[in-house]
mmCIF file of C-alpha atoms in Angstrom:
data_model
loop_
_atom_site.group_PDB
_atom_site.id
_atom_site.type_symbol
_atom_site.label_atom_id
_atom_site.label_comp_id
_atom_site.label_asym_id
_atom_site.label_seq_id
_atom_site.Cartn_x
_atom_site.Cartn_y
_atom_site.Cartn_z
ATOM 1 C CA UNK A 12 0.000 0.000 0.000
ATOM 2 C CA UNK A 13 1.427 3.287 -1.235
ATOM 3 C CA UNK A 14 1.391 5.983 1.639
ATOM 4 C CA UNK A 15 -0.685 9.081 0.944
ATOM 5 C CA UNK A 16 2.480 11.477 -0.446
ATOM 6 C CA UNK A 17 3.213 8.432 -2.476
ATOM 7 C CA UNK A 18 -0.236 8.446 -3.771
ATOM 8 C CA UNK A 19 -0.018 12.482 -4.836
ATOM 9 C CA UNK A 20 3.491 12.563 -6.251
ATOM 10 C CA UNK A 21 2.113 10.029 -8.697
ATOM 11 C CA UNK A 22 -0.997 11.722 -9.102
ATOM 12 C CA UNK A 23 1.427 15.036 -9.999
ATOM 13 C CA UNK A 24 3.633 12.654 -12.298
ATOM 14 C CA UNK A 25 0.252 11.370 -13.697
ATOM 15 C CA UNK A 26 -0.972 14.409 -14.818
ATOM 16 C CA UNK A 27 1.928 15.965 -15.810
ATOM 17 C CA UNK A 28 2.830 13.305 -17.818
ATOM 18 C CA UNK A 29 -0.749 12.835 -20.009
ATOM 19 C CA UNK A 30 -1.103 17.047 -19.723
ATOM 20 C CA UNK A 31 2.047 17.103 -21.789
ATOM 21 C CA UNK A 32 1.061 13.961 -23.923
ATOM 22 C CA UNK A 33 -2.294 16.408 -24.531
ATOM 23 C CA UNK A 34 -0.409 19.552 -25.365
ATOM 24 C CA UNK A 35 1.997 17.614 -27.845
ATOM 25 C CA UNK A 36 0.029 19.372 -31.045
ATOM 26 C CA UNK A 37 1.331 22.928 -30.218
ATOM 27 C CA UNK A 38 4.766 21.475 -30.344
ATOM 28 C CA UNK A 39 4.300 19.886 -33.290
ATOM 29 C CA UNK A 40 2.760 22.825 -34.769
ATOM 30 C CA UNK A 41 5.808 24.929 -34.221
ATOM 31 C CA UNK A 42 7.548 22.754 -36.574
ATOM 32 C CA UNK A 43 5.610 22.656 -39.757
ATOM 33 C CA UNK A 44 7.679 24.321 -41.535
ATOM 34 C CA UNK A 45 9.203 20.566 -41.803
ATOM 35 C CA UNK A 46 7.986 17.984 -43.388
ATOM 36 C CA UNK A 47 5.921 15.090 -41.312
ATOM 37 C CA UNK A 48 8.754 12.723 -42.374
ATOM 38 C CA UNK A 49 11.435 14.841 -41.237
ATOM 39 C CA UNK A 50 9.982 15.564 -37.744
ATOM 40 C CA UNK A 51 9.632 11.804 -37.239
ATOM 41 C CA UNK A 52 13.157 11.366 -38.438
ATOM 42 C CA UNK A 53 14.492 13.437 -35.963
ATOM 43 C CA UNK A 54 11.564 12.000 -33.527
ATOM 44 C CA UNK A 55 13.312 9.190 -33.800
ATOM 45 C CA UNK A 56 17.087 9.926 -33.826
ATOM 46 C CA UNK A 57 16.895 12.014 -30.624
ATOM 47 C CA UNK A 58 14.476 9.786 -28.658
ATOM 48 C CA UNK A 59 17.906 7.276 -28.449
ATOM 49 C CA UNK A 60 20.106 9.088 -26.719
ATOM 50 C CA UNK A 61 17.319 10.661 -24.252
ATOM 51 C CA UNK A 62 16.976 6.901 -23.884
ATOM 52 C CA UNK A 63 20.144 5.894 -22.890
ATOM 53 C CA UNK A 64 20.948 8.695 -20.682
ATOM 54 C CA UNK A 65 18.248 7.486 -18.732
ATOM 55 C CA UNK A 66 19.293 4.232 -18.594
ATOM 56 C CA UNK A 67 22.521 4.893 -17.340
ATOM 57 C CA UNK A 68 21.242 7.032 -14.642
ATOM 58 C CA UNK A 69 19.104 4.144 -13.386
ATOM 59 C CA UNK A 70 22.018 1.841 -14.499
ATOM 60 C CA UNK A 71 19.783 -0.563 -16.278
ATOM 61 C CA UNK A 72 22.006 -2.440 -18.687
ATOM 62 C CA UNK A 73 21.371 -6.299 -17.863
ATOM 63 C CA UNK A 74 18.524 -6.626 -20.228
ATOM 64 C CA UNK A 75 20.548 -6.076 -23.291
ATOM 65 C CA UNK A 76 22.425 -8.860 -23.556
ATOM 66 C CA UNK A 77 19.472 -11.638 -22.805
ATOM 67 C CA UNK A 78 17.201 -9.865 -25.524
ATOM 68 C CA UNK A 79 19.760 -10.446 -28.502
ATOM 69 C CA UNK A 80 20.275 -13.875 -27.839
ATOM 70 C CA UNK A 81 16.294 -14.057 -27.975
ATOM 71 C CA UNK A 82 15.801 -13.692 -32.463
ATOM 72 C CA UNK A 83 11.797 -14.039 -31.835
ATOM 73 C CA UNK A 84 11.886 -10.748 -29.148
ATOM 74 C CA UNK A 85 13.937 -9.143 -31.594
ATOM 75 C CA UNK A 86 11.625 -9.672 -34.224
ATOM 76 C CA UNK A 87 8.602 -8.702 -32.094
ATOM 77 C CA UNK A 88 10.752 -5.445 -30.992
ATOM 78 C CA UNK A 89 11.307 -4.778 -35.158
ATOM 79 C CA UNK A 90 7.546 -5.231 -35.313
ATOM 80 C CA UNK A 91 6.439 -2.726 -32.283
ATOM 81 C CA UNK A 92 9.098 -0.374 -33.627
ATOM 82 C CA UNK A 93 7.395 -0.101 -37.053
ATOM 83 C CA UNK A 94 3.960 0.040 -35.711
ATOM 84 C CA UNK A 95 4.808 2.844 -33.482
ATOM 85 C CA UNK A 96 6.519 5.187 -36.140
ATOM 86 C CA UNK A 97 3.480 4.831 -38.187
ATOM 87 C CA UNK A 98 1.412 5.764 -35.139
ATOM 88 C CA UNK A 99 3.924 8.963 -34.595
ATOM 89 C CA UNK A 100 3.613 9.938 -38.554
ATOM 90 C CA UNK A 101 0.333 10.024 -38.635
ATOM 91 C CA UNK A 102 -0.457 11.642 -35.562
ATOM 92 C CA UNK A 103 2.418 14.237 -36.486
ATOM 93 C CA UNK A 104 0.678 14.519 -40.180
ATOM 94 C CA UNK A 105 -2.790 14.987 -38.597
ATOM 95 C CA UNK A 106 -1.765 17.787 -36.089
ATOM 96 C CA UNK A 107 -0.096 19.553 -38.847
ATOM 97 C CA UNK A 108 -2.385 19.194 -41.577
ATOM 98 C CA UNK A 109 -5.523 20.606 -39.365
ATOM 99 C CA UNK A 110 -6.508 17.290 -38.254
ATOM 100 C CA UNK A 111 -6.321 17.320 -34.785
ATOM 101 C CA UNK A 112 -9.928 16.776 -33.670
ATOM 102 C CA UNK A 113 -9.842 13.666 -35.831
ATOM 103 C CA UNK A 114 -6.502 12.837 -34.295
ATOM 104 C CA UNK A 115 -8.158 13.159 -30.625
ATOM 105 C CA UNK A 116 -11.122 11.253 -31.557
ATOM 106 C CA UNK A 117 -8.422 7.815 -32.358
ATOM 107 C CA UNK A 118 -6.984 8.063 -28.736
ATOM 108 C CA UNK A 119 -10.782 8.075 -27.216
ATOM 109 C CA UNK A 120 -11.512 4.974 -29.085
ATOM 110 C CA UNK A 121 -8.076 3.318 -28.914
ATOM 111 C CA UNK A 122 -9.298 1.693 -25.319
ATOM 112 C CA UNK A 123 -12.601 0.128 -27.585
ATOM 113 C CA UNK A 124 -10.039 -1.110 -30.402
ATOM 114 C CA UNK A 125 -7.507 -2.841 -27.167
ATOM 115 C CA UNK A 126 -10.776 -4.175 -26.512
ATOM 116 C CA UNK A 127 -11.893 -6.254 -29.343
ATOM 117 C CA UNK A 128 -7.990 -7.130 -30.055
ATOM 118 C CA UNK A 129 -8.262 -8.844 -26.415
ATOM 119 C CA UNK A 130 -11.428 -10.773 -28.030
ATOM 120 C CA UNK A 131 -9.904 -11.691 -31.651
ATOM 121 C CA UNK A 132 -6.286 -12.694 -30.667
ATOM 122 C CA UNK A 133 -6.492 -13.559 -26.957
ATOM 123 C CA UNK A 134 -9.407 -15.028 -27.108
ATOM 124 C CA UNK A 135 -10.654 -13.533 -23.948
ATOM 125 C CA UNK A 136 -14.510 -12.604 -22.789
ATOM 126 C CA UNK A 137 -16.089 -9.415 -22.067
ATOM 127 C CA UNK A 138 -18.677 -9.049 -19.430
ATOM 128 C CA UNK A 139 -22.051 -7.434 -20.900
ATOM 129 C CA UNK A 140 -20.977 -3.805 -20.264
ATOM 130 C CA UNK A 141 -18.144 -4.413 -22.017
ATOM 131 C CA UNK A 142 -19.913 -5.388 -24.852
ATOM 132 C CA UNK A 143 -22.041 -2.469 -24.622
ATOM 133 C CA UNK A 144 -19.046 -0.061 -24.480
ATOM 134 C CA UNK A 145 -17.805 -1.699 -27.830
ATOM 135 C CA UNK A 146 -21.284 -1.368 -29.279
ATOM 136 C CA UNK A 147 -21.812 2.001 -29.029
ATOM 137 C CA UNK A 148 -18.102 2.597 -30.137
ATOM 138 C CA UNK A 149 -18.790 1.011 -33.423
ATOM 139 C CA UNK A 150 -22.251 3.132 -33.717
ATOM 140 C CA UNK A 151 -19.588 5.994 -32.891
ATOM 141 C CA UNK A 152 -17.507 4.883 -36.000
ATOM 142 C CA UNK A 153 -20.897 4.540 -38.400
ATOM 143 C CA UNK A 154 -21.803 8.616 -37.172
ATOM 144 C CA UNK A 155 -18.919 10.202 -37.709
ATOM 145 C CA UNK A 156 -18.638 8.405 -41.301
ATOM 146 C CA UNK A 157 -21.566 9.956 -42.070
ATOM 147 C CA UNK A 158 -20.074 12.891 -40.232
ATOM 148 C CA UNK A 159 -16.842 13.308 -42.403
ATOM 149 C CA UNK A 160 -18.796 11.925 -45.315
ATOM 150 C CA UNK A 161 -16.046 9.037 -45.150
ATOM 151 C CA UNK A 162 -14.604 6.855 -42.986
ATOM 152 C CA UNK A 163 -12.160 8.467 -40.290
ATOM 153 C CA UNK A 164 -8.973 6.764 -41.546
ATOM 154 C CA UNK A 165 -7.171 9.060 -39.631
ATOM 155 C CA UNK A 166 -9.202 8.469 -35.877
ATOM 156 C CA UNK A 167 -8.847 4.764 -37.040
ATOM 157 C CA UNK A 168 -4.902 4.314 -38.148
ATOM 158 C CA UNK A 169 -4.281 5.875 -34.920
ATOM 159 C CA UNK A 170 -6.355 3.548 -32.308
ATOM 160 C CA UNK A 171 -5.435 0.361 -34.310
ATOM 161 C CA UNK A 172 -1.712 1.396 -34.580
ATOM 162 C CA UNK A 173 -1.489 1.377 -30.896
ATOM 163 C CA UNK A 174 -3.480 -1.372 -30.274
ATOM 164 C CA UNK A 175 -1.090 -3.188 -32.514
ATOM 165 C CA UNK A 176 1.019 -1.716 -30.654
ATOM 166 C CA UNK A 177 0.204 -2.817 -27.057
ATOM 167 C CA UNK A 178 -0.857 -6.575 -28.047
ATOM 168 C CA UNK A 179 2.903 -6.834 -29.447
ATOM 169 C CA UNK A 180 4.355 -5.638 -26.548
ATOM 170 C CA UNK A 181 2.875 -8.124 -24.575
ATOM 171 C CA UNK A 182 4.913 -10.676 -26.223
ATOM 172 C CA UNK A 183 8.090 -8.793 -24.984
ATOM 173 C CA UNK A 184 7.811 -8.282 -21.809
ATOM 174 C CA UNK A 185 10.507 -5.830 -20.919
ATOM 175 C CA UNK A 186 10.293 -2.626 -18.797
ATOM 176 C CA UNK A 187 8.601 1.081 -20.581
ATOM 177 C CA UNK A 188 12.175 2.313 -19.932
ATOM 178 C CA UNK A 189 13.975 -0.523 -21.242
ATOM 179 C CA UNK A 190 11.159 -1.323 -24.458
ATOM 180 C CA UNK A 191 11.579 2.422 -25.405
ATOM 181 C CA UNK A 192 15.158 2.204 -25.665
ATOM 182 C CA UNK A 193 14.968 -1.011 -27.819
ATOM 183 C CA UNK A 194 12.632 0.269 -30.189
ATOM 184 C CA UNK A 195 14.236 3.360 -30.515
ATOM 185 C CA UNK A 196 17.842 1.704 -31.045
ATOM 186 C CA UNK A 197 15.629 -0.017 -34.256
ATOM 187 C CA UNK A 198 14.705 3.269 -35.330
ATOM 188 C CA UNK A 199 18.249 5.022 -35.067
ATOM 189 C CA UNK A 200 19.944 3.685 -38.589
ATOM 190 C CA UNK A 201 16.851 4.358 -40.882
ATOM 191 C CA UNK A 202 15.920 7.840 -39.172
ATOM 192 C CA UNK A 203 19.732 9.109 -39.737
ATOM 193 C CA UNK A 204 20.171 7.361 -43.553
ATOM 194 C CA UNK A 205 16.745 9.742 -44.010
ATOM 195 C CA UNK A 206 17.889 12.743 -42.609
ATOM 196 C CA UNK A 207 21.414 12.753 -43.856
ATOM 197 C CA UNK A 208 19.386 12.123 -48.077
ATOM 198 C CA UNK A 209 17.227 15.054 -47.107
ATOM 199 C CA UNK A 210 20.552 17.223 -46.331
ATOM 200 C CA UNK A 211 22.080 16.095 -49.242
ATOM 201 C CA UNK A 212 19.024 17.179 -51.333
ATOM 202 C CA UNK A 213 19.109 20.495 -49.903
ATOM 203 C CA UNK A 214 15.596 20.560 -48.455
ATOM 204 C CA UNK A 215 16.689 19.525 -44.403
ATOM 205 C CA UNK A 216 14.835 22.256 -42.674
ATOM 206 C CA UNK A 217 17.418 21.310 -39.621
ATOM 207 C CA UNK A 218 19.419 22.721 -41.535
ATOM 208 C CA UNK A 219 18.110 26.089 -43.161
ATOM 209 C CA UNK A 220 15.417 26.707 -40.882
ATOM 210 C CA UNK A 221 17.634 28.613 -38.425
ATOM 211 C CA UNK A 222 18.821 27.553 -34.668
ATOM 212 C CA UNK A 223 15.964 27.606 -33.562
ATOM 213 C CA UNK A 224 14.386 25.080 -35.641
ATOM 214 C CA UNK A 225 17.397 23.029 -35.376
ATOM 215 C CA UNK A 226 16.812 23.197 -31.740
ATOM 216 C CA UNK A 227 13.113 22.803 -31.378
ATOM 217 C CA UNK A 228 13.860 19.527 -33.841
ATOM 218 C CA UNK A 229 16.355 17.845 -31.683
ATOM 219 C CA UNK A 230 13.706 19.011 -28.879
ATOM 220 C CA UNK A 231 11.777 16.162 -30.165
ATOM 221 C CA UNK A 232 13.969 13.322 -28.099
ATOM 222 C CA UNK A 233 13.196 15.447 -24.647
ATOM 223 C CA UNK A 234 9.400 15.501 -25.906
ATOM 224 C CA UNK A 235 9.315 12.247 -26.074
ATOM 225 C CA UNK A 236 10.772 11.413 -23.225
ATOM 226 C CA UNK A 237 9.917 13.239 -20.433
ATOM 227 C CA UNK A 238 6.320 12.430 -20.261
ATOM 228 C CA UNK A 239 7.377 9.034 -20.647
ATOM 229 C CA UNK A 240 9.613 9.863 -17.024
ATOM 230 C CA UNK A 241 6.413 11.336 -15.243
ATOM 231 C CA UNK A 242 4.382 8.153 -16.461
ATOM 232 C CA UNK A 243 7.033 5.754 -15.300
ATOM 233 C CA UNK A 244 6.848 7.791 -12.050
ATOM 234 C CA UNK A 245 2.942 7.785 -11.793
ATOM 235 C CA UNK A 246 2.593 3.921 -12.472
ATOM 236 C CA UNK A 247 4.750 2.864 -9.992
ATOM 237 C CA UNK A 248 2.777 4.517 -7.546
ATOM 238 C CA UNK A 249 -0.689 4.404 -7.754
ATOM 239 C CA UNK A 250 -2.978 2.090 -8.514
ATOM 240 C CA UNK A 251 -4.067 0.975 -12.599
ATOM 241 C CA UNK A 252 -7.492 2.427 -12.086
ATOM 242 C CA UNK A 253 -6.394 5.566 -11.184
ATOM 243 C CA UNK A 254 -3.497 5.863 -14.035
ATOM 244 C CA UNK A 255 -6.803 4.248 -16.949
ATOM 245 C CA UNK A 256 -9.100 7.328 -15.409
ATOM 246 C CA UNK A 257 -5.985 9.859 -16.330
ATOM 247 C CA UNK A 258 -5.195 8.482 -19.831
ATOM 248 C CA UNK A 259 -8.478 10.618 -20.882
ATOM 249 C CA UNK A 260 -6.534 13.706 -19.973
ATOM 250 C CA UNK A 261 -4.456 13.242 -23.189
ATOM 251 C CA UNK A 262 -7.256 13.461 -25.656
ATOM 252 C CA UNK A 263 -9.665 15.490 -23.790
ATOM 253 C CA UNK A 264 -6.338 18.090 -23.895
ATOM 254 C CA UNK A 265 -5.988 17.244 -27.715
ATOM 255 C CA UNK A 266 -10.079 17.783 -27.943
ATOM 256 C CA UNK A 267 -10.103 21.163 -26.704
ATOM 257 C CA UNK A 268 -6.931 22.255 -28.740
ATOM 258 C CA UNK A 269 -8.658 21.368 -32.037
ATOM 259 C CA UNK A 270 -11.486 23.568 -31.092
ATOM 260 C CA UNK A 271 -10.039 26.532 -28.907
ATOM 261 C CA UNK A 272 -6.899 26.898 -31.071
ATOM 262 C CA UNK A 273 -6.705 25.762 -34.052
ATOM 263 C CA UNK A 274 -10.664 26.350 -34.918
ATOM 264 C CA UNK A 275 -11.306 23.352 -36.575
ATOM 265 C CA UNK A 276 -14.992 22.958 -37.747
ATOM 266 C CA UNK A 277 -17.152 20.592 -35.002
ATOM 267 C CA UNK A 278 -20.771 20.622 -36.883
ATOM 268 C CA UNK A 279 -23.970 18.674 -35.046
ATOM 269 C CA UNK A 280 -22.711 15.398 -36.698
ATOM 270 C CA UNK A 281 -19.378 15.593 -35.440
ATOM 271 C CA UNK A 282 -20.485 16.394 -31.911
ATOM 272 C CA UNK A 283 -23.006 13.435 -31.768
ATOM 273 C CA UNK A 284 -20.169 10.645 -33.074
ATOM 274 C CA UNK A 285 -17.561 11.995 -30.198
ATOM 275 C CA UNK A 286 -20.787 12.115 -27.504
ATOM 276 C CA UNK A 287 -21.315 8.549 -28.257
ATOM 277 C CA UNK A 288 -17.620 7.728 -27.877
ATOM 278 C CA UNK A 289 -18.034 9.187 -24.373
ATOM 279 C CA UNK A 290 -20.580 7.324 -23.812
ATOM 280 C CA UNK A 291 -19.218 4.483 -24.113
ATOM 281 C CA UNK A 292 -16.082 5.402 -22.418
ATOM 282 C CA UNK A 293 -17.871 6.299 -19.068
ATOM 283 C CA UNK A 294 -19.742 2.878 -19.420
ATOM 284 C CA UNK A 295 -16.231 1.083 -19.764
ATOM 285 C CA UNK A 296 -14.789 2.798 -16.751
ATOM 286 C CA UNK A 297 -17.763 2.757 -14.830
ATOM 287 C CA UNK A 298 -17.626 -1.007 -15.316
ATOM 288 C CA UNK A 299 -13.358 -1.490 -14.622
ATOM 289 C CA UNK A 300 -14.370 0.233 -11.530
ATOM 290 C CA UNK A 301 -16.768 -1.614 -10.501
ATOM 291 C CA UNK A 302 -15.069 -5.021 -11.328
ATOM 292 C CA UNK A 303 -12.105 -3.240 -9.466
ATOM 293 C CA UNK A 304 -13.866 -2.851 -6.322
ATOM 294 C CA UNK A 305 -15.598 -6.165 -5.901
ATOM 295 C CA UNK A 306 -11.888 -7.716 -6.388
ATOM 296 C CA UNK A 307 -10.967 -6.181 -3.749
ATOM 297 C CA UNK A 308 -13.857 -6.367 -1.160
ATOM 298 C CA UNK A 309 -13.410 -10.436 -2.454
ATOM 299 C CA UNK A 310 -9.838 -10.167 -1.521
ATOM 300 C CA UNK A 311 -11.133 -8.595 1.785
ATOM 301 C CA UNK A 312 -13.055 -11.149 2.331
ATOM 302 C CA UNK A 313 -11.067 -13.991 1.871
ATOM 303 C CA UNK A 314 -8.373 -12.419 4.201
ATOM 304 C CA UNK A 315 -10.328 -12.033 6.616
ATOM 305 C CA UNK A 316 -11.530 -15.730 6.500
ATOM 306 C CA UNK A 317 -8.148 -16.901 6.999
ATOM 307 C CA UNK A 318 -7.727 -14.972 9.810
ATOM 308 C CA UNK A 319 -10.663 -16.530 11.650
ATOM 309 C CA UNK A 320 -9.645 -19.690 10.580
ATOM 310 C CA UNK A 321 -6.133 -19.466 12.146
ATOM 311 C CA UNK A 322 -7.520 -17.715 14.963
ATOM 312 C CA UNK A 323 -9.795 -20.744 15.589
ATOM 313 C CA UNK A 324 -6.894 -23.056 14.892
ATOM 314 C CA UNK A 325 -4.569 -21.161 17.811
ATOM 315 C CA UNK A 326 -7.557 -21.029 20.116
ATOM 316 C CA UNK A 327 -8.042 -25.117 19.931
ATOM 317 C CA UNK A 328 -4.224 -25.448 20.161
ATOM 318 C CA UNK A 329 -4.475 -23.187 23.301
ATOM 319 C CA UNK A 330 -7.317 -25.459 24.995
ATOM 320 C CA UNK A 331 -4.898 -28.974 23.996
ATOM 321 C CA UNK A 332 -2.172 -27.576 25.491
ATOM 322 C CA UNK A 333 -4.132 -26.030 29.125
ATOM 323 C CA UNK A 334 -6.135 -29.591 29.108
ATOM 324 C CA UNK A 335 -2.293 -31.327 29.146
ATOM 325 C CA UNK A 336 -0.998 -29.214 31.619
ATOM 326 C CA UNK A 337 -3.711 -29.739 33.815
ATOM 327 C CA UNK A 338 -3.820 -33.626 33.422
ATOM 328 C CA UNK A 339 -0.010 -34.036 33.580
ATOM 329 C CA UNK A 340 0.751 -34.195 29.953
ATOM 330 C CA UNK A 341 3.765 -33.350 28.617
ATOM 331 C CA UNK A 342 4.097 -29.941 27.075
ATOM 332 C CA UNK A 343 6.171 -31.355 23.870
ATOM 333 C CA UNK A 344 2.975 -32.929 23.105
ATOM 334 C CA UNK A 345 1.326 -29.646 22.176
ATOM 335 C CA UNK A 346 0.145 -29.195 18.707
ATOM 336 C CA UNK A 347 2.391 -26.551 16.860
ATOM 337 C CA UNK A 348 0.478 -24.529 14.960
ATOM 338 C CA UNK A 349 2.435 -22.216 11.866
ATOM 339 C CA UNK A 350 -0.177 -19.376 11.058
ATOM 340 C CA UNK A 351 0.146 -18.313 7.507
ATOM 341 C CA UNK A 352 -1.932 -15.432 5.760
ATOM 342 C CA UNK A 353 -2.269 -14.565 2.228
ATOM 343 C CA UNK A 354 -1.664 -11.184 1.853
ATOM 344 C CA UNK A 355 -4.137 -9.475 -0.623
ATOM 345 C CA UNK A 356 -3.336 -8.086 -3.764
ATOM 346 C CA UNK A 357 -2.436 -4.686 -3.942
ATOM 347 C CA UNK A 358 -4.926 -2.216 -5.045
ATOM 348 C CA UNK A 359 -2.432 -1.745 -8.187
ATOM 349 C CA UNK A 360 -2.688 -5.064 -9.002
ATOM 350 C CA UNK A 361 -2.589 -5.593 -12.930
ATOM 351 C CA UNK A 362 -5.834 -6.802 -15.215
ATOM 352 C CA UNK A 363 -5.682 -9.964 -15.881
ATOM 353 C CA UNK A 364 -6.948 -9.374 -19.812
ATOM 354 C CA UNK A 365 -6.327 -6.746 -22.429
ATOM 355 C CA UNK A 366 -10.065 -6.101 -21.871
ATOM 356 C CA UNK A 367 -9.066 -5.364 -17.979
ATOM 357 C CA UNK A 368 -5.978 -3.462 -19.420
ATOM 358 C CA UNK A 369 -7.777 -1.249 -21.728
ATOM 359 C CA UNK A 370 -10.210 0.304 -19.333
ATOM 360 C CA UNK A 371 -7.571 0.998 -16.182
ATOM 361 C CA UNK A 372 -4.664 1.913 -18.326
ATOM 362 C CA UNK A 373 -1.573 0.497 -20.251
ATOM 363 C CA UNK A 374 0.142 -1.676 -17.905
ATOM 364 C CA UNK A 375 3.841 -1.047 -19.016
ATOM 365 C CA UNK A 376 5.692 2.612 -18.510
ATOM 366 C CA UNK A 377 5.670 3.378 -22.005
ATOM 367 C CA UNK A 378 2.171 5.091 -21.721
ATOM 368 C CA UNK A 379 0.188 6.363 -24.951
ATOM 369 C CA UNK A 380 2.496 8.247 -26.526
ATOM 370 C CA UNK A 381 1.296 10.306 -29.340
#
């Protein structure tokens, strides 16, 4: 159990950590004058040595060895580090083509998509609510087609991109910290062979957009990073149901940009496909939490049964050993009695299912980055 300051450093961490996530379009926007592909290039080539700075201040270096002597987590690394740069390119694309409303509306439904992956390749069941949630996500989906007059392929790459994302990961199974670094150490060669073509073409805006541009683009390593610190920080400390009700923040921050500052259109049609995406996001959590809380009051419950029952077991040991005593018994006769208790899970304690996962949160430190 995490004491209270515990509880509201990660809370601060939390929020700091999905605010930033949520404010990443008005960083992105001060690059445009850069191509999408460029800013992910650099995305990319700066993210590695944020990456290993960090490791070496945690000194976190025994992993590396075991994971190249492992070809299949290799591969599966290869894989998350391709799904994730397409994930970055298009959300980088979206903010800075005027999509960002669209781009918001794929990290509200992302927990839906985590969802149904948890059905299709893990073969896992939802409880009815569930199903509900994903219902009225996919009614969501049908709107805003009608909405945008097509399907939104942007809202869509996005959320299935990072489900991809998460469902490989599983197969991994190393540390946010440690995963980042690996994928990013994939990313390194083909980022720099891209950025040194586009200075050799003359049209790098690293390097005749000024220092400041060159700057704000090698900027893009710490931008990456540091909310991915603060998350690291949060999970650690409070429970997942607490970190899945924060990773709204992110999008709701994203939302509100679209409208408030870069004025992108929100007609009736628009409005009713995100309101039923809310819908069925409060129906999700409200169901996580409530599966959340009867774990635990079963937990309760069970601990306190074993109490009694050991309780009851020392008590009958007690009455042996006074009835020997009194009849002349020896005392080496007495029962001994070892008391064990289960202790209960933590409040923390991870989902058992991607279905669980979705709802409270991503259960590794590398968080939803957009």
């Amino acid at each position: 159990m995490q004491s209270r300051s515990d509880q509201r450093a990660g809370l601060v961490f939390g929020i700091a950590a999905y605010t930033m996530w949520g404010l990443l379009p008005l960083y992105w926007h001060l690059l445009d004058a850069a191509s999408p592909s460029e800013i992910l290039a650099h995305r990319m080539a700066w993210s590695l040595p944020v990456a290993v700075v960090i490791l070496a201040a945690m000194r976190r270096w025994a992993w590396i060895r075991p994971l190249l002597r492992q070809p299949k987590r290799l591969a599966l690394v290869l894989v998350c580090a391709l799904v994730i740069s397409t994930n970055w390119f298009l959300y980088i694309w979206a903010v800075n083509s005027g999509h960002v409303l669209e781009a918001s509306l794929g990290y509200f439904i992302n927990p839906l998509v985590s969802i149904a992956f948890g059905v299709l390749f893990l073969r896992e069941r939802l409880r009815p609510l569930q199903w509900t949630a994903v219902g009225v996500g996919a009614l969501a989906v049908v709107v805003m087609t009608v909405a945008y007059g097509k399907m939104p392929w942007i809202a869509l790459g996005l959320a299935f991109t990072f489900a991809t994302y998460g469902l490989v990961k599983k197969g991994i199974k190393l540390d946010g910290i440690e995963g980042f670094s690996a994928e990013t150490a994939m990313q390194l060669l083909p980022a720099l062979g891209f950025l040194i073509y586009l200075g050799a073409r003359g049209e790098s805006a690293f390097v005749s957009g000024g220092v400041g541009q060159a700057l704000l683009l090698a900027g893009c390593g710490v931008a990456t990073a540091v909310p991915l610190i603060c998350f690291g920080a949060s999970a650690v400390r409070l429970p997942l149901t607490v970190i899945g009700m924060m990773q709204y923040l992110a999008p709701t921050f994203q939302f509100a940009l679209g409208l408030a500052v870069f004025h992108e259109e929100m007609p009736a049609e628009r409005w009713a496909g995100f309101g039923l995406v809310w819908v069925a996001l409060v129906v999700l959590t409200w169901d996580a939490l409530r599966t959340a809380r009867r774990a635990r009051v079963a937990l309760a419950d069970a601990a306190a049964r074993a109490g009694e029952a050991v309780a009851e077991q020392a008590r009958a040991a007690g009455t042996a050993q006074s009835g020997a005593l009194q009849t002349g018994a020896p005392q080496s006769g007495a029962p001994q009695v070892e008391a064990t208790v289960s202790e209960p899970a933590p409040t923390g304690a991870a989902p058992a299912s991607a279905a669980e996962a979705a709802a409270t949160g991503p259960a590794d430190a590398t968080g939803p980055t957009p």
